[in-house]
Amino acid sequence: PQKLKALIDAWFEEAERNLVLPLDDRTATQLLAVERPSEETPRDRYTYFPDTAPVPEGVAVSVRGRSYKILADVEITDPDASGVLFSMGTRFGGHSLFVKQKKLHYVYNFLGINPEQHFVSSVELKPGKYVLGMEFIREGAGPNHENVGRMKLYANDKVVAEGAMRTQLGKFGLGGSGLTVGYSNPDTVSQEYVSPARFDGGTIQFVEVAVDKAQYLDRETELKRALRD
């Protein structure tokens, strides 16, 4: 026991000398959910406009660990309108709302793992004014703590596609290509289109993203910690 105590004391002395303390016992899930300091105050509603410079992920809306909605105010003037309405991320992870072959599409690229989570509207888009969008309703956590839930694709107030979907806990990229409206980053989120995939055949007024304020935390770990204390 005395030798063990001496070793423990020696370890803590070395740890303090090398700036290891305080120890961090957070799980990988908790660390991935931590937001870096930002000059942008977090809120639950964001509005973006077309053809601006990419918005860096560090100051853009975060959908990680949350339910969220993406709504694009669009007017289609050409029956063959196509292109990206909203995009964020790269081929290594991200999500994109776009028009292709007269239909609305939404892709969530989970960590670059194929196949892409791809949802396509059941109806064609004709010329006219629309609110095109999607909604992800988080229902729980998967076996690896990823977020799982239901996705609904909308053309105005009509659900045109829906299905199960999972979203990642971590950021879409360390460097990140940012958030864009009306076009794609050079490294596209989806294999369904080629950059720049500019929206052509209509006008995007703006895109609004709404998120739940509450972010998923590892409740099981928190409960164990509370019981231990």
mmCIF file of C-alpha atoms in Angstrom:
data_model
loop_
_atom_site.group_PDB
_atom_site.id
_atom_site.type_symbol
_atom_site.label_atom_id
_atom_site.label_comp_id
_atom_site.label_asym_id
_atom_site.label_seq_id
_atom_site.Cartn_x
_atom_site.Cartn_y
_atom_site.Cartn_z
ATOM 1 C CA PRO A 1 0.000 0.000 0.000
ATOM 2 C CA GLN A 2 2.804 2.439 0.831
ATOM 3 C CA LYS A 3 4.545 1.746 -2.477
ATOM 4 C CA LEU A 4 1.268 2.180 -4.362
ATOM 5 C CA LYS A 5 0.620 5.498 -2.605
ATOM 6 C CA ALA A 6 4.122 6.668 -3.463
ATOM 7 C CA LEU A 7 3.595 5.791 -7.128
ATOM 8 C CA ILE A 8 0.237 7.588 -7.187
ATOM 9 C CA ASP A 9 1.773 10.678 -5.583
ATOM 10 C CA ALA A 10 4.650 10.576 -8.061
ATOM 11 C CA TRP A 11 2.202 10.328 -10.972
ATOM 12 C CA PHE A 12 0.257 13.372 -9.832
ATOM 13 C CA GLU A 13 3.473 15.343 -9.291
ATOM 14 C CA GLU A 14 4.543 14.579 -12.864
ATOM 15 C CA ALA A 15 1.060 15.336 -14.160
ATOM 16 C CA GLU A 16 1.027 18.739 -12.477
ATOM 17 C CA ARG A 17 4.545 19.533 -13.665
ATOM 18 C CA ASN A 18 3.581 18.724 -17.270
ATOM 19 C CA LEU A 19 0.242 20.586 -17.172
ATOM 20 C CA VAL A 20 -1.865 17.423 -17.437
ATOM 21 C CA LEU A 21 -4.230 18.479 -14.661
ATOM 22 C CA PRO A 22 -7.134 18.815 -14.328
ATOM 23 C CA LEU A 23 -7.993 15.408 -15.752
ATOM 24 C CA ASP A 24 -10.782 15.307 -18.321
ATOM 25 C CA ASP A 25 -13.029 12.251 -18.071
ATOM 26 C CA ARG A 26 -15.506 13.318 -20.727
ATOM 27 C CA THR A 27 -16.416 10.730 -23.331
ATOM 28 C CA ALA A 28 -15.721 11.095 -27.035
ATOM 29 C CA THR A 29 -19.439 11.752 -27.504
ATOM 30 C CA GLN A 30 -19.321 14.682 -25.096
ATOM 31 C CA LEU A 31 -16.134 16.115 -26.594
ATOM 32 C CA LEU A 32 -17.594 16.005 -30.096
ATOM 33 C CA ALA A 33 -20.603 17.987 -28.912
ATOM 34 C CA VAL A 34 -18.521 20.835 -27.507
ATOM 35 C CA GLU A 35 -18.707 24.045 -29.507
ATOM 36 C CA ARG A 36 -15.555 26.094 -29.933
ATOM 37 C CA PRO A 37 -15.624 29.724 -28.765
ATOM 38 C CA SER A 38 -17.140 31.911 -31.455
ATOM 39 C CA GLU A 39 -17.890 35.584 -31.973
ATOM 40 C CA GLU A 40 -21.263 34.499 -33.373
ATOM 41 C CA THR A 41 -23.864 34.152 -30.611
ATOM 42 C CA PRO A 42 -25.694 30.803 -30.901
ATOM 43 C CA ARG A 43 -29.384 31.131 -31.689
ATOM 44 C CA ASP A 44 -32.206 28.923 -32.942
ATOM 45 C CA ARG A 45 -32.872 30.575 -36.324
ATOM 46 C CA TYR A 46 -30.450 31.542 -39.102
ATOM 47 C CA THR A 47 -31.075 33.193 -42.473
ATOM 48 C CA TYR A 48 -28.707 32.889 -45.439
ATOM 49 C CA PHE A 49 -28.751 34.517 -48.855
ATOM 50 C CA PRO A 50 -27.653 33.204 -52.264
ATOM 51 C CA ASP A 51 -24.291 33.658 -53.974
ATOM 52 C CA THR A 52 -22.412 34.966 -50.958
ATOM 53 C CA ALA A 53 -19.012 33.677 -49.881
ATOM 54 C CA PRO A 54 -19.073 30.342 -48.017
ATOM 55 C CA VAL A 55 -19.889 30.753 -44.328
ATOM 56 C CA PRO A 56 -17.219 28.938 -42.246
ATOM 57 C CA GLU A 57 -18.582 26.057 -40.197
ATOM 58 C CA GLY A 58 -17.298 27.635 -36.990
ATOM 59 C CA VAL A 59 -19.773 30.514 -37.289
ATOM 60 C CA ALA A 60 -22.522 28.810 -39.311
ATOM 61 C CA VAL A 61 -25.611 27.119 -37.923
ATOM 62 C CA SER A 62 -24.867 23.871 -36.077
ATOM 63 C CA VAL A 63 -27.352 21.033 -36.579
ATOM 64 C CA ARG A 64 -25.273 18.557 -34.586
ATOM 65 C CA GLY A 65 -27.236 16.661 -31.966
ATOM 66 C CA ARG A 66 -30.455 18.522 -32.723
ATOM 67 C CA SER A 67 -33.710 18.430 -34.608
ATOM 68 C CA TYR A 68 -33.631 20.991 -37.404
ATOM 69 C CA LYS A 69 -35.425 22.448 -40.438
ATOM 70 C CA ILE A 70 -34.111 23.923 -43.684
ATOM 71 C CA LEU A 71 -36.547 26.083 -45.664
ATOM 72 C CA ALA A 72 -35.746 27.752 -48.992
ATOM 73 C CA ASP A 73 -37.928 30.535 -50.396
ATOM 74 C CA VAL A 74 -37.705 29.844 -54.130
ATOM 75 C CA GLU A 75 -39.353 30.881 -57.376
ATOM 76 C CA ILE A 76 -38.963 28.452 -60.280
ATOM 77 C CA THR A 77 -39.278 30.055 -63.716
ATOM 78 C CA ASP A 78 -37.928 27.238 -65.900
ATOM 79 C CA PRO A 79 -39.447 23.714 -65.898
ATOM 80 C CA ASP A 80 -35.886 22.348 -66.085
ATOM 81 C CA ALA A 81 -34.560 24.347 -63.133
ATOM 82 C CA SER A 82 -31.758 22.598 -61.266
ATOM 83 C CA GLY A 83 -28.920 23.147 -58.843
ATOM 84 C CA VAL A 84 -28.015 23.518 -55.195
ATOM 85 C CA LEU A 85 -30.312 25.425 -52.857
ATOM 86 C CA PHE A 86 -28.309 24.810 -49.671
ATOM 87 C CA SER A 87 -25.106 22.921 -48.988
ATOM 88 C CA MET A 88 -22.787 22.463 -46.035
ATOM 89 C CA GLY A 89 -19.782 20.163 -45.758
ATOM 90 C CA THR A 90 -17.791 18.024 -48.176
ATOM 91 C CA ARG A 91 -17.622 14.450 -49.453
ATOM 92 C CA PHE A 92 -16.347 13.458 -46.000
ATOM 93 C CA GLY A 93 -19.615 14.539 -44.377
ATOM 94 C CA GLY A 94 -22.310 17.133 -44.879
ATOM 95 C CA HIS A 95 -25.804 17.736 -46.176
ATOM 96 C CA SER A 96 -27.360 19.349 -49.219
ATOM 97 C CA LEU A 97 -30.786 20.422 -50.482
ATOM 98 C CA PHE A 98 -30.986 20.649 -54.271
ATOM 99 C CA VAL A 99 -33.170 20.381 -57.371
ATOM 100 C CA LYS A 100 -32.395 17.779 -60.018
ATOM 101 C CA GLN A 101 -34.465 16.378 -62.889
ATOM 102 C CA LYS A 102 -37.478 18.463 -61.842
ATOM 103 C CA LYS A 103 -37.527 17.041 -58.317
ATOM 104 C CA LEU A 104 -36.429 18.176 -54.883
ATOM 105 C CA HIS A 105 -33.591 16.178 -53.322
ATOM 106 C CA TYR A 106 -31.967 16.074 -49.893
ATOM 107 C CA VAL A 107 -28.755 14.205 -49.159
ATOM 108 C CA TYR A 108 -27.204 13.682 -45.742
ATOM 109 C CA ASN A 109 -23.687 12.364 -46.191
ATOM 110 C CA PHE A 110 -22.823 10.568 -42.944
ATOM 111 C CA LEU A 111 -19.021 10.711 -42.536
ATOM 112 C CA GLY A 112 -18.551 10.003 -46.240
ATOM 113 C CA ILE A 113 -19.930 6.482 -45.815
ATOM 114 C CA ASN A 114 -21.753 5.090 -48.844
ATOM 115 C CA PRO A 115 -24.537 4.812 -49.708
ATOM 116 C CA GLU A 116 -25.556 8.410 -49.185
ATOM 117 C CA GLN A 117 -28.794 9.014 -47.312
ATOM 118 C CA HIS A 118 -30.707 10.294 -50.315
ATOM 119 C CA PHE A 119 -34.338 11.429 -50.338
ATOM 120 C CA VAL A 120 -36.217 12.423 -53.514
ATOM 121 C CA SER A 121 -39.604 14.122 -53.837
ATOM 122 C CA SER A 122 -42.478 12.056 -55.172
ATOM 123 C CA VAL A 123 -43.727 14.949 -57.329
ATOM 124 C CA GLU A 124 -42.165 17.140 -60.000
ATOM 125 C CA LEU A 125 -41.635 20.844 -59.449
ATOM 126 C CA LYS A 126 -43.435 23.062 -61.933
ATOM 127 C CA PRO A 127 -42.800 26.796 -62.428
ATOM 128 C CA GLY A 128 -44.085 28.806 -59.501
ATOM 129 C CA LYS A 129 -43.280 30.069 -56.020
ATOM 130 C CA TYR A 130 -42.355 27.519 -53.375
ATOM 131 C CA VAL A 131 -41.064 27.014 -49.901
ATOM 132 C CA LEU A 132 -38.861 23.967 -50.407
ATOM 133 C CA GLY A 133 -37.312 22.285 -47.434
ATOM 134 C CA MET A 134 -36.754 19.429 -45.065
ATOM 135 C CA GLU A 135 -37.141 18.610 -41.398
ATOM 136 C CA PHE A 136 -35.177 16.184 -39.240
ATOM 137 C CA ILE A 137 -36.854 15.117 -36.014
ATOM 138 C CA ARG A 138 -34.366 13.549 -33.635
ATOM 139 C CA GLU A 139 -35.833 10.519 -31.833
ATOM 140 C CA GLY A 140 -32.823 9.133 -29.994
ATOM 141 C CA ALA A 141 -29.293 7.821 -30.252
ATOM 142 C CA GLY A 142 -27.920 4.891 -32.228
ATOM 143 C CA PRO A 143 -25.448 2.230 -31.056
ATOM 144 C CA ASN A 144 -22.505 4.604 -31.564
ATOM 145 C CA HIS A 145 -24.315 7.619 -30.076
ATOM 146 C CA GLU A 146 -25.113 9.021 -33.514
ATOM 147 C CA ASN A 147 -28.428 10.845 -33.788
ATOM 148 C CA VAL A 148 -31.302 8.889 -35.315
ATOM 149 C CA GLY A 149 -34.748 10.043 -36.315
ATOM 150 C CA ARG A 150 -37.120 10.822 -39.176
ATOM 151 C CA MET A 151 -36.581 13.106 -42.146
ATOM 152 C CA LYS A 152 -39.420 14.775 -44.050
ATOM 153 C CA LEU A 153 -39.025 16.560 -47.369
ATOM 154 C CA TYR A 154 -41.470 19.395 -48.119
ATOM 155 C CA ALA A 155 -42.764 21.283 -51.145
ATOM 156 C CA ASN A 156 -44.778 24.067 -49.538
ATOM 157 C CA ASP A 157 -46.828 22.350 -46.823
ATOM 158 C CA LYS A 158 -46.910 18.964 -48.560
ATOM 159 C CA VAL A 159 -44.669 16.083 -47.465
ATOM 160 C CA VAL A 160 -43.127 14.736 -50.676
ATOM 161 C CA ALA A 161 -40.691 12.206 -49.158
ATOM 162 C CA GLU A 162 -39.802 10.839 -45.744
ATOM 163 C CA GLY A 163 -37.734 8.160 -44.097
ATOM 164 C CA ALA A 164 -35.332 7.175 -41.334
ATOM 165 C CA MET A 165 -32.074 9.104 -41.116
ATOM 166 C CA ARG A 166 -29.004 9.387 -38.917
ATOM 167 C CA THR A 167 -26.781 12.415 -38.363
ATOM 168 C CA GLN A 168 -23.235 12.638 -37.099
ATOM 169 C CA LEU A 169 -22.102 14.083 -33.779
ATOM 170 C CA GLY A 170 -18.904 15.725 -34.957
ATOM 171 C CA LYS A 171 -18.305 18.601 -37.304
ATOM 172 C CA PHE A 172 -18.434 18.006 -41.037
ATOM 173 C CA GLY A 173 -14.734 18.806 -41.390
ATOM 174 C CA LEU A 174 -11.725 20.157 -39.534
ATOM 175 C CA GLY A 175 -10.941 22.678 -42.237
ATOM 176 C CA GLY A 176 -14.449 22.794 -43.578
ATOM 177 C CA SER A 177 -15.646 24.227 -46.848
ATOM 178 C CA GLY A 178 -18.415 26.240 -45.267
ATOM 179 C CA LEU A 179 -22.111 26.754 -45.899
ATOM 180 C CA THR A 180 -23.296 27.893 -49.325
ATOM 181 C CA VAL A 181 -26.623 28.913 -50.860
ATOM 182 C CA GLY A 182 -27.236 28.702 -54.604
ATOM 183 C CA TYR A 183 -24.078 26.779 -55.431
ATOM 184 C CA SER A 184 -21.746 24.035 -54.199
ATOM 185 C CA ASN A 185 -18.258 24.059 -52.771
ATOM 186 C CA PRO A 186 -15.581 22.492 -55.025
ATOM 187 C CA ASP A 187 -15.662 19.347 -52.855
ATOM 188 C CA THR A 188 -19.321 18.379 -53.211
ATOM 189 C CA VAL A 189 -21.366 16.851 -50.400
ATOM 190 C CA SER A 190 -23.156 14.511 -52.798
ATOM 191 C CA GLN A 191 -22.217 12.430 -55.814
ATOM 192 C CA GLU A 192 -25.536 13.484 -57.368
ATOM 193 C CA TYR A 193 -24.086 16.673 -58.854
ATOM 194 C CA VAL A 194 -20.822 18.283 -59.946
ATOM 195 C CA SER A 195 -19.496 21.571 -58.575
ATOM 196 C CA PRO A 196 -20.406 24.406 -58.813
ATOM 197 C CA ALA A 197 -23.972 23.147 -59.453
ATOM 198 C CA ARG A 198 -25.338 26.691 -59.416
ATOM 199 C CA PHE A 199 -29.087 26.973 -59.095
ATOM 200 C CA ASP A 200 -30.366 27.868 -62.543
ATOM 201 C CA GLY A 201 -33.901 28.367 -63.800
ATOM 202 C CA GLY A 202 -35.232 30.321 -60.891
ATOM 203 C CA THR A 203 -34.489 32.601 -57.958
ATOM 204 C CA ILE A 204 -33.617 31.875 -54.338
ATOM 205 C CA GLN A 205 -34.801 34.658 -52.050
ATOM 206 C CA PHE A 206 -33.228 33.212 -48.906
ATOM 207 C CA VAL A 207 -32.746 30.001 -46.941
ATOM 208 C CA GLU A 208 -33.718 29.747 -43.287
ATOM 209 C CA VAL A 209 -32.387 27.105 -40.911
ATOM 210 C CA ALA A 210 -34.131 26.545 -37.572
ATOM 211 C CA VAL A 211 -32.640 24.341 -34.854
ATOM 212 C CA ASP A 212 -33.698 23.073 -31.448
ATOM 213 C CA LYS A 213 -31.866 24.841 -28.637
ATOM 214 C CA ALA A 214 -31.365 21.609 -26.721
ATOM 215 C CA GLN A 215 -28.395 19.544 -27.866
ATOM 216 C CA TYR A 216 -28.082 15.795 -27.287
ATOM 217 C CA LEU A 217 -25.841 14.795 -24.402
ATOM 218 C CA ASP A 218 -24.809 11.358 -23.196
ATOM 219 C CA ARG A 219 -27.525 10.966 -20.559
ATOM 220 C CA GLU A 220 -26.407 7.470 -19.570
ATOM 221 C CA THR A 221 -22.943 8.710 -18.654
ATOM 222 C CA GLU A 222 -24.391 11.671 -16.764
ATOM 223 C CA LEU A 223 -26.631 9.343 -14.754
ATOM 224 C CA LYS A 224 -23.733 7.024 -13.875
ATOM 225 C CA ARG A 225 -21.670 10.008 -12.757
ATOM 226 C CA ALA A 226 -24.508 11.303 -10.575
ATOM 227 C CA LEU A 227 -24.964 7.907 -8.925
ATOM 228 C CA ARG A 228 -21.220 7.572 -8.397
ATOM 229 C CA ASP A 229 -21.026 10.980 -6.740
#
